[in-house]
Tab-separated table of C-alpha atoms and ligand atoms in Angstrom:
chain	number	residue	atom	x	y	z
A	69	UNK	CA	0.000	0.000	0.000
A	70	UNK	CA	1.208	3.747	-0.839
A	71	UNK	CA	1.055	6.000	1.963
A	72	UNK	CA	0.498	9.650	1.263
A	73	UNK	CA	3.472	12.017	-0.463
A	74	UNK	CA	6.503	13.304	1.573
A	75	UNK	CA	6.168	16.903	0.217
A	76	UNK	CA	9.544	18.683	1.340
A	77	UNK	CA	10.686	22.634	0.905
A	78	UNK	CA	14.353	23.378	0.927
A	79	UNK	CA	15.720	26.820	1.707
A	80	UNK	CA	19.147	27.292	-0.403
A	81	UNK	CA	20.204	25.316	-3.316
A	82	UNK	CA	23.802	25.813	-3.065
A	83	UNK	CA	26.165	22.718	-2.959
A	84	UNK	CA	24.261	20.573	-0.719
A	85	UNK	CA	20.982	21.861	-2.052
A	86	UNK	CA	21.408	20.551	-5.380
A	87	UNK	CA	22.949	17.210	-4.132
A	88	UNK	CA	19.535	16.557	-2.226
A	89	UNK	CA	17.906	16.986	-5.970
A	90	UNK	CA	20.362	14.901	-7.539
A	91	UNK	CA	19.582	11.768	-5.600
A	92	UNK	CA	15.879	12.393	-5.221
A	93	UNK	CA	15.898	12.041	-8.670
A	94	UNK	CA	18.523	9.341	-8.882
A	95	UNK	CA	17.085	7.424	-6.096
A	96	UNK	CA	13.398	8.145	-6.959
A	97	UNK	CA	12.413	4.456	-7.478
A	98	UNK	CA	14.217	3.217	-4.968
A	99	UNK	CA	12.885	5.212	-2.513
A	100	UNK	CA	9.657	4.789	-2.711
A	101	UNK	CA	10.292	1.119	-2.818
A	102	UNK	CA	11.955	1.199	0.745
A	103	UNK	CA	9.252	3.644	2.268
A	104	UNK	CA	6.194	3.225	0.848
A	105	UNK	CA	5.918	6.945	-0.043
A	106	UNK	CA	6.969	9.113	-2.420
A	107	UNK	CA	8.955	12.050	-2.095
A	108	UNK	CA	8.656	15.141	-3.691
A	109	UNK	CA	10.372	18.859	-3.624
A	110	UNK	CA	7.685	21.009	-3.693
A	111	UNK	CA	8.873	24.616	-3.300
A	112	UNK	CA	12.781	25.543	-3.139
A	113	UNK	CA	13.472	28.943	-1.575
A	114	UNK	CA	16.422	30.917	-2.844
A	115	UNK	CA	17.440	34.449	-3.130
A	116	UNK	CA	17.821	34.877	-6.975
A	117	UNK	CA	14.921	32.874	-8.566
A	118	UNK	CA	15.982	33.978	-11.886
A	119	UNK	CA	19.898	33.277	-11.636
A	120	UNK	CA	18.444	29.353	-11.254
A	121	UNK	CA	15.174	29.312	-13.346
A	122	UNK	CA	18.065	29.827	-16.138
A	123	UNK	CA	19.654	26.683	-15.396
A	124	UNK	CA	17.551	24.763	-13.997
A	125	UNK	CA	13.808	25.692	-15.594
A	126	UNK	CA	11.873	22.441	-14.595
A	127	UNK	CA	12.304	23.313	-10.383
A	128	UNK	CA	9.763	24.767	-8.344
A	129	UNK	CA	11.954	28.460	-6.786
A	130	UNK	CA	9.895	30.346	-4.936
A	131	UNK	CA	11.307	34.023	-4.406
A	132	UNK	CA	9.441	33.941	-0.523
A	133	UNK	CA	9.938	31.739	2.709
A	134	UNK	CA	6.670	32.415	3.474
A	135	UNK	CA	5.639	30.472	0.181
A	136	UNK	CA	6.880	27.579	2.501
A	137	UNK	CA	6.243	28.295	5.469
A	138	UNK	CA	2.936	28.969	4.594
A	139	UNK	CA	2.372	26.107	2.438
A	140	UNK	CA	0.216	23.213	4.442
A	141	UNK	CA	0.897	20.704	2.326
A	142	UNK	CA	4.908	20.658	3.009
A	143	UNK	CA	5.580	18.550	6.067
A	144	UNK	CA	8.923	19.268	5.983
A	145	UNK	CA	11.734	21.939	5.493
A	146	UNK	CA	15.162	20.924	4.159
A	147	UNK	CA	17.255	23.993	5.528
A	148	UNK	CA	20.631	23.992	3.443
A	149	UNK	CA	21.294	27.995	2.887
A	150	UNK	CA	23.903	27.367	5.901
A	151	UNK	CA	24.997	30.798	8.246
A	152	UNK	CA	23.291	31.633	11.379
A	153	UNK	CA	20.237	34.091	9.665
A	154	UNK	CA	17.430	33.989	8.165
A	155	UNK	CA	18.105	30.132	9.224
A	156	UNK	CA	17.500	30.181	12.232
A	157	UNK	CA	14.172	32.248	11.897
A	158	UNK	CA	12.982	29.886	8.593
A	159	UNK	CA	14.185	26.864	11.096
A	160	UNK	CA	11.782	28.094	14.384
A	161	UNK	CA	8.611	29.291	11.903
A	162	UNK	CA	9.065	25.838	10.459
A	163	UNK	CA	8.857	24.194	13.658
A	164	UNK	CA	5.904	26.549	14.835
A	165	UNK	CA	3.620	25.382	11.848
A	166	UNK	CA	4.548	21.538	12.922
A	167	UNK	CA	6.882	20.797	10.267
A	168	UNK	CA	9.937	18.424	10.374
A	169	UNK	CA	13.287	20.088	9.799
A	170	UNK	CA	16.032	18.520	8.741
A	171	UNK	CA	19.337	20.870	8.541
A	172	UNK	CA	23.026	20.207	7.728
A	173	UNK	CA	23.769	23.607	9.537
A	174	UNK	CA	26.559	23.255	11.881
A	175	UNK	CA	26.849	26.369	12.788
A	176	UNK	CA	22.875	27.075	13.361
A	177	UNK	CA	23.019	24.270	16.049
A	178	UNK	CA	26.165	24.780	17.441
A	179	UNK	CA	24.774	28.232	18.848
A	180	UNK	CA	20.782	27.320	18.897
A	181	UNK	CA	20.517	23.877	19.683
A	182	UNK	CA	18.699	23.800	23.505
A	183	UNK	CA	16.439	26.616	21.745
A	184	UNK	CA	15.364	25.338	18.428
A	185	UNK	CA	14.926	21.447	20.563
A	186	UNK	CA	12.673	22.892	23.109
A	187	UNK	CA	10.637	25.120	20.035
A	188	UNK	CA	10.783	21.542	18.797
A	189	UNK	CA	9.184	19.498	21.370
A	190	UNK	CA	6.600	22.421	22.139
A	191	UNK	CA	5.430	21.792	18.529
A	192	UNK	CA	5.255	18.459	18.573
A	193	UNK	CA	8.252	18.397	15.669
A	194	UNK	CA	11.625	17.442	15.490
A	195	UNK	CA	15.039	18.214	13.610
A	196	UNK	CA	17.535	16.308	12.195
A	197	UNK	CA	20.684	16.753	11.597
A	198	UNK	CA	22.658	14.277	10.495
A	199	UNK	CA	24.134	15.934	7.331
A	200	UNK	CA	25.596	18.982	9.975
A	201	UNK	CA	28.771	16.930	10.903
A	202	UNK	CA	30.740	14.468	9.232
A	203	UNK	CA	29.474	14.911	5.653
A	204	UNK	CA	28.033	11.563	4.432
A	205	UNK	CA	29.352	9.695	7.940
A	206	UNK	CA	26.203	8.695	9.650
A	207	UNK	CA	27.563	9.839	13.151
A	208	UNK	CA	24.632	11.110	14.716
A	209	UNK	CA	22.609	8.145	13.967
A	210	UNK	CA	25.607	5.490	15.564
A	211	UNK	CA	26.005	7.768	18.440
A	212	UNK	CA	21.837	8.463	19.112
A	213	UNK	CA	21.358	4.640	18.084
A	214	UNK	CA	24.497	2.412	16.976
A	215	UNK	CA	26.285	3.471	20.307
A	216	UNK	CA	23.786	4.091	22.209
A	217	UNK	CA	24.095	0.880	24.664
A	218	UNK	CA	27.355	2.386	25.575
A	219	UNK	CA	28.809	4.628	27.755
A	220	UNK	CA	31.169	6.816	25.235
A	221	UNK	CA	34.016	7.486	27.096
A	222	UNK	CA	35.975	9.159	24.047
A	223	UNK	CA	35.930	10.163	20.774
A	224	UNK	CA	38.696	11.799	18.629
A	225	UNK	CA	37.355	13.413	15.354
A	226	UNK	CA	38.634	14.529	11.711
A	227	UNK	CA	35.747	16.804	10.889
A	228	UNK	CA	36.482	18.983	8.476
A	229	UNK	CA	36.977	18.262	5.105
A	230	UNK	CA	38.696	21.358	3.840
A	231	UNK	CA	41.397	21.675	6.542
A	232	UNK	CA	42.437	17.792	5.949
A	233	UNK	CA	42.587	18.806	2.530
A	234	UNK	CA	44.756	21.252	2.618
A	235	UNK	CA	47.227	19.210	4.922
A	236	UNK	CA	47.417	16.157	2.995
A	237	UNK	CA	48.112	18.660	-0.109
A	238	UNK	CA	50.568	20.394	2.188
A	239	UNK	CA	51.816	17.332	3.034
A	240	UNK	CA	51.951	15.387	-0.458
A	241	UNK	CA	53.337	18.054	-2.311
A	242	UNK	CA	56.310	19.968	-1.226
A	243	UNK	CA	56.010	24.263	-1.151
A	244	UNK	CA	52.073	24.026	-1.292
A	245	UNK	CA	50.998	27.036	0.520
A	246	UNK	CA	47.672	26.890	2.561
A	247	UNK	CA	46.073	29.588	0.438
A	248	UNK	CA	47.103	27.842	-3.075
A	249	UNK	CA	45.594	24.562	-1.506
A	250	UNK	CA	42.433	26.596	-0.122
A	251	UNK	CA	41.456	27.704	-3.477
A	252	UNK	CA	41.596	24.064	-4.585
A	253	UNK	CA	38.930	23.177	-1.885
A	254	UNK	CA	37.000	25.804	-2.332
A	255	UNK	CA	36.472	25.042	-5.804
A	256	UNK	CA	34.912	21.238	-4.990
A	257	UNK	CA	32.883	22.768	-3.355
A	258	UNK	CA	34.376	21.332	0.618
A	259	UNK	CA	34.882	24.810	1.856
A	260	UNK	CA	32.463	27.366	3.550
A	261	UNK	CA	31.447	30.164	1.927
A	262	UNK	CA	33.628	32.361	4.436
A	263	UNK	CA	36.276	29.619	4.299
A	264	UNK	CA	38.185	31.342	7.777
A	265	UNK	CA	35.383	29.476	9.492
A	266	UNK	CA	37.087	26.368	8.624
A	267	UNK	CA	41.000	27.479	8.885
A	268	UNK	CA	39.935	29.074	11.619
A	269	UNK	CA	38.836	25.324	13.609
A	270	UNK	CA	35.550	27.410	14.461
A	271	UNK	CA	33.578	25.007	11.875
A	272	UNK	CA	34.731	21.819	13.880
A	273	UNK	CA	33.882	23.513	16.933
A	274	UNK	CA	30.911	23.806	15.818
A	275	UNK	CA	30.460	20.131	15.238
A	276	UNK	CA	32.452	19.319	18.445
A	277	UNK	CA	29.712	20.900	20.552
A	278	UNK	CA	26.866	18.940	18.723
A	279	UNK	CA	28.399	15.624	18.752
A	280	UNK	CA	29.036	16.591	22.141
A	281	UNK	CA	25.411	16.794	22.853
A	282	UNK	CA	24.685	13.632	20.943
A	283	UNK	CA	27.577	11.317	22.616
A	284	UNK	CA	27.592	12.432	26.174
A	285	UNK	CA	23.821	14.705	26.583
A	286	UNK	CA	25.444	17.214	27.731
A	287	UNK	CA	25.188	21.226	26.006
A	288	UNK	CA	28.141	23.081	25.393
A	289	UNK	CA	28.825	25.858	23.677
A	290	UNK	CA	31.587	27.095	21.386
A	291	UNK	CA	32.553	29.651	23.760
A	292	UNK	CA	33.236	26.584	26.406
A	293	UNK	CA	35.764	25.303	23.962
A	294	UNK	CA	39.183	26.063	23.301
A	295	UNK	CA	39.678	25.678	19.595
A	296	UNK	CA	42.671	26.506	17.220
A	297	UNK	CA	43.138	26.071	13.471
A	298	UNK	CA	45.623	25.371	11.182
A	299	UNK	CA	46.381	28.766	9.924
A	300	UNK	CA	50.651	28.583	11.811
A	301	UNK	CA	51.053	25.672	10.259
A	302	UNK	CA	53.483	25.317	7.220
A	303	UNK	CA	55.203	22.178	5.553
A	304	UNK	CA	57.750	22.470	7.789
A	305	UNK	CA	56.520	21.827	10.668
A	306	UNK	CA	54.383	18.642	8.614
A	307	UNK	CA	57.716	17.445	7.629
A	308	UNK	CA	59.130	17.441	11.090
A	309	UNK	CA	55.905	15.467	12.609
A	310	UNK	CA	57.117	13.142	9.868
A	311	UNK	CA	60.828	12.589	10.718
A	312	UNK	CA	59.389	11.910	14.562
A	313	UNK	CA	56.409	9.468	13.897
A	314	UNK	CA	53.661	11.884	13.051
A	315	UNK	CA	50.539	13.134	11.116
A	316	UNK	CA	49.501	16.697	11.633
A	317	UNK	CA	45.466	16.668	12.068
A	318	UNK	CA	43.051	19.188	13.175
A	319	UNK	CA	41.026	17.265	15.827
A	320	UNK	CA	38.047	17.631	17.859
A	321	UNK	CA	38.403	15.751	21.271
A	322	UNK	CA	35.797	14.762	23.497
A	323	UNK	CA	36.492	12.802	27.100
A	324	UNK	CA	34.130	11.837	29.882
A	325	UNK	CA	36.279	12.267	32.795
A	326	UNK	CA	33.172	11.640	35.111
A	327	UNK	CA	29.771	12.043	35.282
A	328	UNK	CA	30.185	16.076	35.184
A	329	UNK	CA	33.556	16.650	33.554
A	330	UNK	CA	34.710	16.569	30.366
A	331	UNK	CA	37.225	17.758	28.175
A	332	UNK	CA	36.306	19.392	24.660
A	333	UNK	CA	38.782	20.862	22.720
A	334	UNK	CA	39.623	21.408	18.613
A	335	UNK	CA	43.374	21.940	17.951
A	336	UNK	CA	46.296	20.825	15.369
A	337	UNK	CA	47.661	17.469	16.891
A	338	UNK	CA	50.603	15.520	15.750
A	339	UNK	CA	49.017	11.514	15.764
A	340	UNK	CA	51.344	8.707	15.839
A	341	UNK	CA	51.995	7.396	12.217
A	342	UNK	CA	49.992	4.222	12.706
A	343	UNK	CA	46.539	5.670	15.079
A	344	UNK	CA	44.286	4.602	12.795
A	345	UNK	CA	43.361	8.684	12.449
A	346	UNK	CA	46.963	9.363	10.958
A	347	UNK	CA	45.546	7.774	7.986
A	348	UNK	CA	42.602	9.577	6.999
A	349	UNK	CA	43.574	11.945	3.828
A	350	UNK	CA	42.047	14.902	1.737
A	351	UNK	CA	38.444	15.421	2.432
A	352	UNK	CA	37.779	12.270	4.177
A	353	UNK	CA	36.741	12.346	7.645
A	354	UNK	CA	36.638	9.685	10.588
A	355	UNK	CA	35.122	9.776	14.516
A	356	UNK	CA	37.516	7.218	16.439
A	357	UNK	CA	35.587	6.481	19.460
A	358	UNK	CA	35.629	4.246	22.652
A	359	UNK	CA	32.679	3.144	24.154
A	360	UNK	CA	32.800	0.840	27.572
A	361	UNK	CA	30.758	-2.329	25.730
A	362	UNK	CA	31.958	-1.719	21.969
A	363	UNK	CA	35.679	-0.674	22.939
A	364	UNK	CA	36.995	1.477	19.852
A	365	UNK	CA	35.366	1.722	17.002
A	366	UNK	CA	36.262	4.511	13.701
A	367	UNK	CA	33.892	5.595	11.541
A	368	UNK	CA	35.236	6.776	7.952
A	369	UNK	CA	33.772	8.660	5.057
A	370	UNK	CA	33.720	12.069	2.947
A	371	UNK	CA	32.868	15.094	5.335
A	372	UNK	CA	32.327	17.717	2.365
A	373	UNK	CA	30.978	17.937	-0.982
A	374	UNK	CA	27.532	17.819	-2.478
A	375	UNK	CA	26.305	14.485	-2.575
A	376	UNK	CA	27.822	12.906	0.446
A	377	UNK	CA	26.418	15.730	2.427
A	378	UNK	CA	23.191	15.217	0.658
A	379	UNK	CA	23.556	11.568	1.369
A	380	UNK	CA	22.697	12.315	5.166
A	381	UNK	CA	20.468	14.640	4.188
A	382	UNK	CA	18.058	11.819	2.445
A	383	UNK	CA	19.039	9.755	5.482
A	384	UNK	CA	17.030	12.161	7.368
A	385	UNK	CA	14.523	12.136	4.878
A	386	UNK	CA	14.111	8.513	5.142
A	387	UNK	CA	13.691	8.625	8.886
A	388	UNK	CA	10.772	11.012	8.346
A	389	UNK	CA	9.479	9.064	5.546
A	390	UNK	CA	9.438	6.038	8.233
A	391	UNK	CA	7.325	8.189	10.716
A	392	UNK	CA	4.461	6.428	12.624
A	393	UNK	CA	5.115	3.560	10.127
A	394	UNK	CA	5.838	1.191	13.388
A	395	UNK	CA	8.593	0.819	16.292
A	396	UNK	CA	11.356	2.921	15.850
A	397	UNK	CA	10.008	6.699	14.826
A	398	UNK	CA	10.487	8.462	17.995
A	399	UNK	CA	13.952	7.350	18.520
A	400	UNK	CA	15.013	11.488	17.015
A	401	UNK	CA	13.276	12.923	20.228
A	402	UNK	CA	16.143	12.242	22.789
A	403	UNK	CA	17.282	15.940	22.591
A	404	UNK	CA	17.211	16.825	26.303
A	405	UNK	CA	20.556	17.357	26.766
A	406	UNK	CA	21.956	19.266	30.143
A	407	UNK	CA	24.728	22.281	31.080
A	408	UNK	CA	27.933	20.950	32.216
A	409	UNK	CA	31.282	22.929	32.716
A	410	UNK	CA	34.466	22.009	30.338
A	411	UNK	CA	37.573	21.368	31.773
A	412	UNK	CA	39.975	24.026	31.327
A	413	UNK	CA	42.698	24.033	28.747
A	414	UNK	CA	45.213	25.209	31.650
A	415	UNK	CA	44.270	22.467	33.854
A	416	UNK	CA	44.797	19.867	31.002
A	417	UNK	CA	48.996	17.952	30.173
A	418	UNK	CA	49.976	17.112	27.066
A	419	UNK	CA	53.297	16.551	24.767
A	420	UNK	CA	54.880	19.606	22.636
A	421	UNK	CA	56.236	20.088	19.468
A	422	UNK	CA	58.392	23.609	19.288
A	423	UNK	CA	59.828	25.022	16.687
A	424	UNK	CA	61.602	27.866	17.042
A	425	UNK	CA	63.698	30.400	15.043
A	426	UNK	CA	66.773	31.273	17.126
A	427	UNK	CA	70.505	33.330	16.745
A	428	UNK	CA	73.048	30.118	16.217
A	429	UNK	CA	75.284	31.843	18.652
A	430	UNK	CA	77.066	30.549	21.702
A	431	UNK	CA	75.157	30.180	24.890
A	432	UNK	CA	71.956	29.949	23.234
A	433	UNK	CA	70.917	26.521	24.124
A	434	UNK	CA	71.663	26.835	27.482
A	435	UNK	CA	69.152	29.871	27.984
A	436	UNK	CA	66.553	28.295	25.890
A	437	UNK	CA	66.940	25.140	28.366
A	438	UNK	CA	66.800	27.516	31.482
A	439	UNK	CA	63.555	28.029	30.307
A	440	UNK	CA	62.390	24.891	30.133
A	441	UNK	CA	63.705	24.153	33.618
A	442	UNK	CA	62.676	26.920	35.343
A	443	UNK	CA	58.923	25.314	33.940
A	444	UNK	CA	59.881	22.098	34.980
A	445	UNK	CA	59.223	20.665	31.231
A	446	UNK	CA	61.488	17.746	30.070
A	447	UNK	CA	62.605	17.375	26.948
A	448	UNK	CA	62.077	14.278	24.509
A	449	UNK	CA	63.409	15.141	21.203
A	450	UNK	CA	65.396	18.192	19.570
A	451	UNK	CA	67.059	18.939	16.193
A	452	UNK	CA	68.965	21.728	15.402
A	453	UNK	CA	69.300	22.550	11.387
A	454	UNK	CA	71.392	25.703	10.471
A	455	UNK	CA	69.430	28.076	8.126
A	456	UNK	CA	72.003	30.578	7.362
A	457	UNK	CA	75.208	31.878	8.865
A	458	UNK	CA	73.526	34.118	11.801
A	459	UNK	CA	70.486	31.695	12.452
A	460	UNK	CA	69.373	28.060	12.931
A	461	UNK	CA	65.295	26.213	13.548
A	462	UNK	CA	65.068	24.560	16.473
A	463	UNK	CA	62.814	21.735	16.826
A	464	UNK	CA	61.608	19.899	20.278
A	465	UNK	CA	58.973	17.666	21.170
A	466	UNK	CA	58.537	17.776	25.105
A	467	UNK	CA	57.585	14.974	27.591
A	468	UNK	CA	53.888	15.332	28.823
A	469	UNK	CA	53.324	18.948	30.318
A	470	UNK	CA	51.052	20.853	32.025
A	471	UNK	CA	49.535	23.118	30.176
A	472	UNK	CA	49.949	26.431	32.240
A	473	UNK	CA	53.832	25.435	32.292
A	474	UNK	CA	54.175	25.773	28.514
A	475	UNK	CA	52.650	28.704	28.449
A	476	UNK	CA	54.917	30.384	30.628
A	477	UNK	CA	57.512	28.855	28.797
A	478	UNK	CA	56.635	30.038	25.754
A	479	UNK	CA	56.028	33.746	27.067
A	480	UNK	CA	59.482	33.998	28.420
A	481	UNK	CA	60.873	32.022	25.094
A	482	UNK	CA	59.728	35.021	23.113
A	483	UNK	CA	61.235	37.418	25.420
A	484	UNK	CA	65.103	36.184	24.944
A	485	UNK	CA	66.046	38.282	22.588
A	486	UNK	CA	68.123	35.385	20.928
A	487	UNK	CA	64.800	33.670	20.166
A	488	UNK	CA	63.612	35.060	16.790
A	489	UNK	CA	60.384	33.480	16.819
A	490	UNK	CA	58.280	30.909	18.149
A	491	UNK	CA	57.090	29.324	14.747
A	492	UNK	CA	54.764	26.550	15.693
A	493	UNK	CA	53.351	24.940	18.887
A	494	UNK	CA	51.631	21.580	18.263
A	495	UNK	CA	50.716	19.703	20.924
A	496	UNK	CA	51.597	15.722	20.405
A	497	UNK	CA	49.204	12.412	20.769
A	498	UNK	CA	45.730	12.097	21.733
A	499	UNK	CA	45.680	13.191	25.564
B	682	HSE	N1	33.368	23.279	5.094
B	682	HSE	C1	33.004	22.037	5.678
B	682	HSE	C2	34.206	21.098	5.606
B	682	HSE	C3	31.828	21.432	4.955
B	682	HSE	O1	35.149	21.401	4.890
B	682	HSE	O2	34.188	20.076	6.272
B	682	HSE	C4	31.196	20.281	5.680
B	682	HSE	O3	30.704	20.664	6.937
């Protein structure tokens, strides 16, 4: 038996917009066959209706939200424009008229999330999100369903597409700058449309709060988090991580300490060669997690682009389509997630990675190792390569640290005056 039409609205048809077409069309049979229903776009919202009646002359664009929002036959929104506004508005009128939304907006839920979930439950809606972190990765789902006998006690993420670009290109070939390598990722389509948001590690952030939510219930914000991008690091300092048994990644870390504290944090890490993580290249992404039942577990997949991004989307899609079809359909509704504190960077040790531009004149050593004493950091590694006559790089990877201590150190480094500059702090390993 056929059971009525999924009629669906998207605001945006940008990247991931036109993905969600693609396989509706692609996938139309197929669909249907799996849910019983057919599903249709009905009204697409973007800015410029004639820019895409042009190329596209057989789609429904609608120059007004409100032909949406308004529209009582759509029973759900498909929000893909990205950015924080007029999303979140079209997102919370959605809800208000009982419509499903399903969003790949990181950002939206990163800052919104408690408020658009409780404007969902008080309408009797929901939201998915499964296309707002890890690209095509079905991450939310595992956590929310895959996972969800276990206590997570970890999870280590890769979750941004352009910024693993760019390193592996930094990495693969020598003398690629970031911004030659940028352009490249902007152009398929991986990077934001302000692409600082994802040099900037604000993006994963982003996604580190939500899978935050999602894996431990808790609600964070990005202002909880201490997050760094890549935008110090150069092919230097990717060729050093190699010589001493690394991979440079930008990852998001989450840790249940205990029941009420928990570390979050996005930054540049050097992972040893063969973690599992080390491996993932160009826009690929991965979560490695541990749960107490499952033990580790990685999940692997593209994190950008327009159909693998689209491919969650119609996950979502699916989900709905499923909806008071039998057991199973309220599993989405577990969005009651509560405040906890972060653990502060300060408070938190790790290993180093230094590398600094110094004079390569007598004595210096010994007052860059005062330093370090006086901070009671040990060293584990160090190079010295000569640059020119008057200077030389040196490189050092540290034993664990506390934080705080490196800081200092790194405050008083700058102040010799036979330290040129500190080029690059990396912290090493996945503490
Ligand atoms: N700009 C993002 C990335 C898109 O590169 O991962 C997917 O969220």
């Amino acid at each position: 038996m056929s059971l009525p039409m999924l009629r669906i609205g998207l605001f945006g048809f940008g990247t991931v917009g036109q993905g969600v077409w693609k396989i509706l069309q692609s996938q139309s049979q197929s669909l249907q066959n799996r849910t019983s229903r057919e599903i249709q776009i009905e009204a697409i919202y973007v800015r410029d209706v004639g820019r895409y009646k042009i190329q596209y002359p057989e789609l429904p664009f609608v120059n007004s939200p409100d032909a949406i929002l308004n529209n009582p036959d759509i029973g759900v929104v498909v929000e893909v424009m990205g950015g924080e506004n007029p999303a979140k508005e079209l997102v919370i009128q959605s809800l208000r008229k009982g419509k499903r939304v399903v969003t790949a907006n990181k950002e939206l839920l990163g800052k919104h999330k408690s408020e658009l979930f409780h404007e969902a439950s008080l309408h009797h809606s929901d939201i998915y999100f499964e296309a707002a972190v890890g690209g095509g990765i079905p991450i939310i789902r595992s956590f929310k369903v895959g996972f969800s006998a276990n206590s997570i006690q970890s999870f280590f993420g890769i979750l941004n597409g352009t910024t693993n670009y760019i390193l592996t290109k930094m990495s693969e070939t020598e003398g690629q700058s970031l911004a030659s390598v940028l352009s490249e990722a902007q152009s398929l389509g991986f990077a934001e449309a302000d692409p600082t948001m994802d040099i900037s590690g604000a993006d994963v952030a982003y996604k580190l709060t939500i899978l935050a939510a999602v894996a431990f219930k808790i609600d964070v914000g990005i202002s909880d988090i201490h997050f760094e991008g890549i935008e110090s690091i150069d092919s230097d300092d990717i060729a050093y991580a190699r010589q001493f048994g690394y991979e440079i990644k930008l990852l998001a870390m989450g840790k249940q300490l205990d029941a009420n504290s928990f570390v979050l944090k996005v930054h540049p890490t050097m992972v040893p060669i063969h973690h599992p993580l080390a491996s993932v290249r160009d826009e690929f992404n991965a979560v490695f997690l541990t749960g107490d039942s499952v033990g580790e577990a990685m999940l692997y997949g593209k994190g950008a682009g327009s159909l693998p991004t689209a491919s969650a989307v119609i996950s979502d899609l699916i989900d709905i389509a499923f909806e008071g079809q039998g057991p199973g359909s309220a599993r989405n509704l577990e969005t009651n997630y509560r405040k906890v504190a972060v653990e502060k960077i300060e408070d938190q040790e790790t290993r180093f990675y230094l590398r600094l531009n110094i004079q390569d004149i007598f004595g210096v050593l010994e007052k860059i190792a005062a330093v370090f004493g006086t901070n009671h950091i040990s060293l584990a590694n160090l190079i010295q390569k000569e640059r020119d006559e008057s200077t030389a790089q040196l490189v050092i990877v540290t034993h664990k640290v506390p934080e705080k201590n490196m800081q200092n150190a790194i405050v008083q480094l700058k102040q010799l005056v036979e330290v040129l500059s500190v080029q690059s702090v990396i912290r090493v390993g996945l503490d």
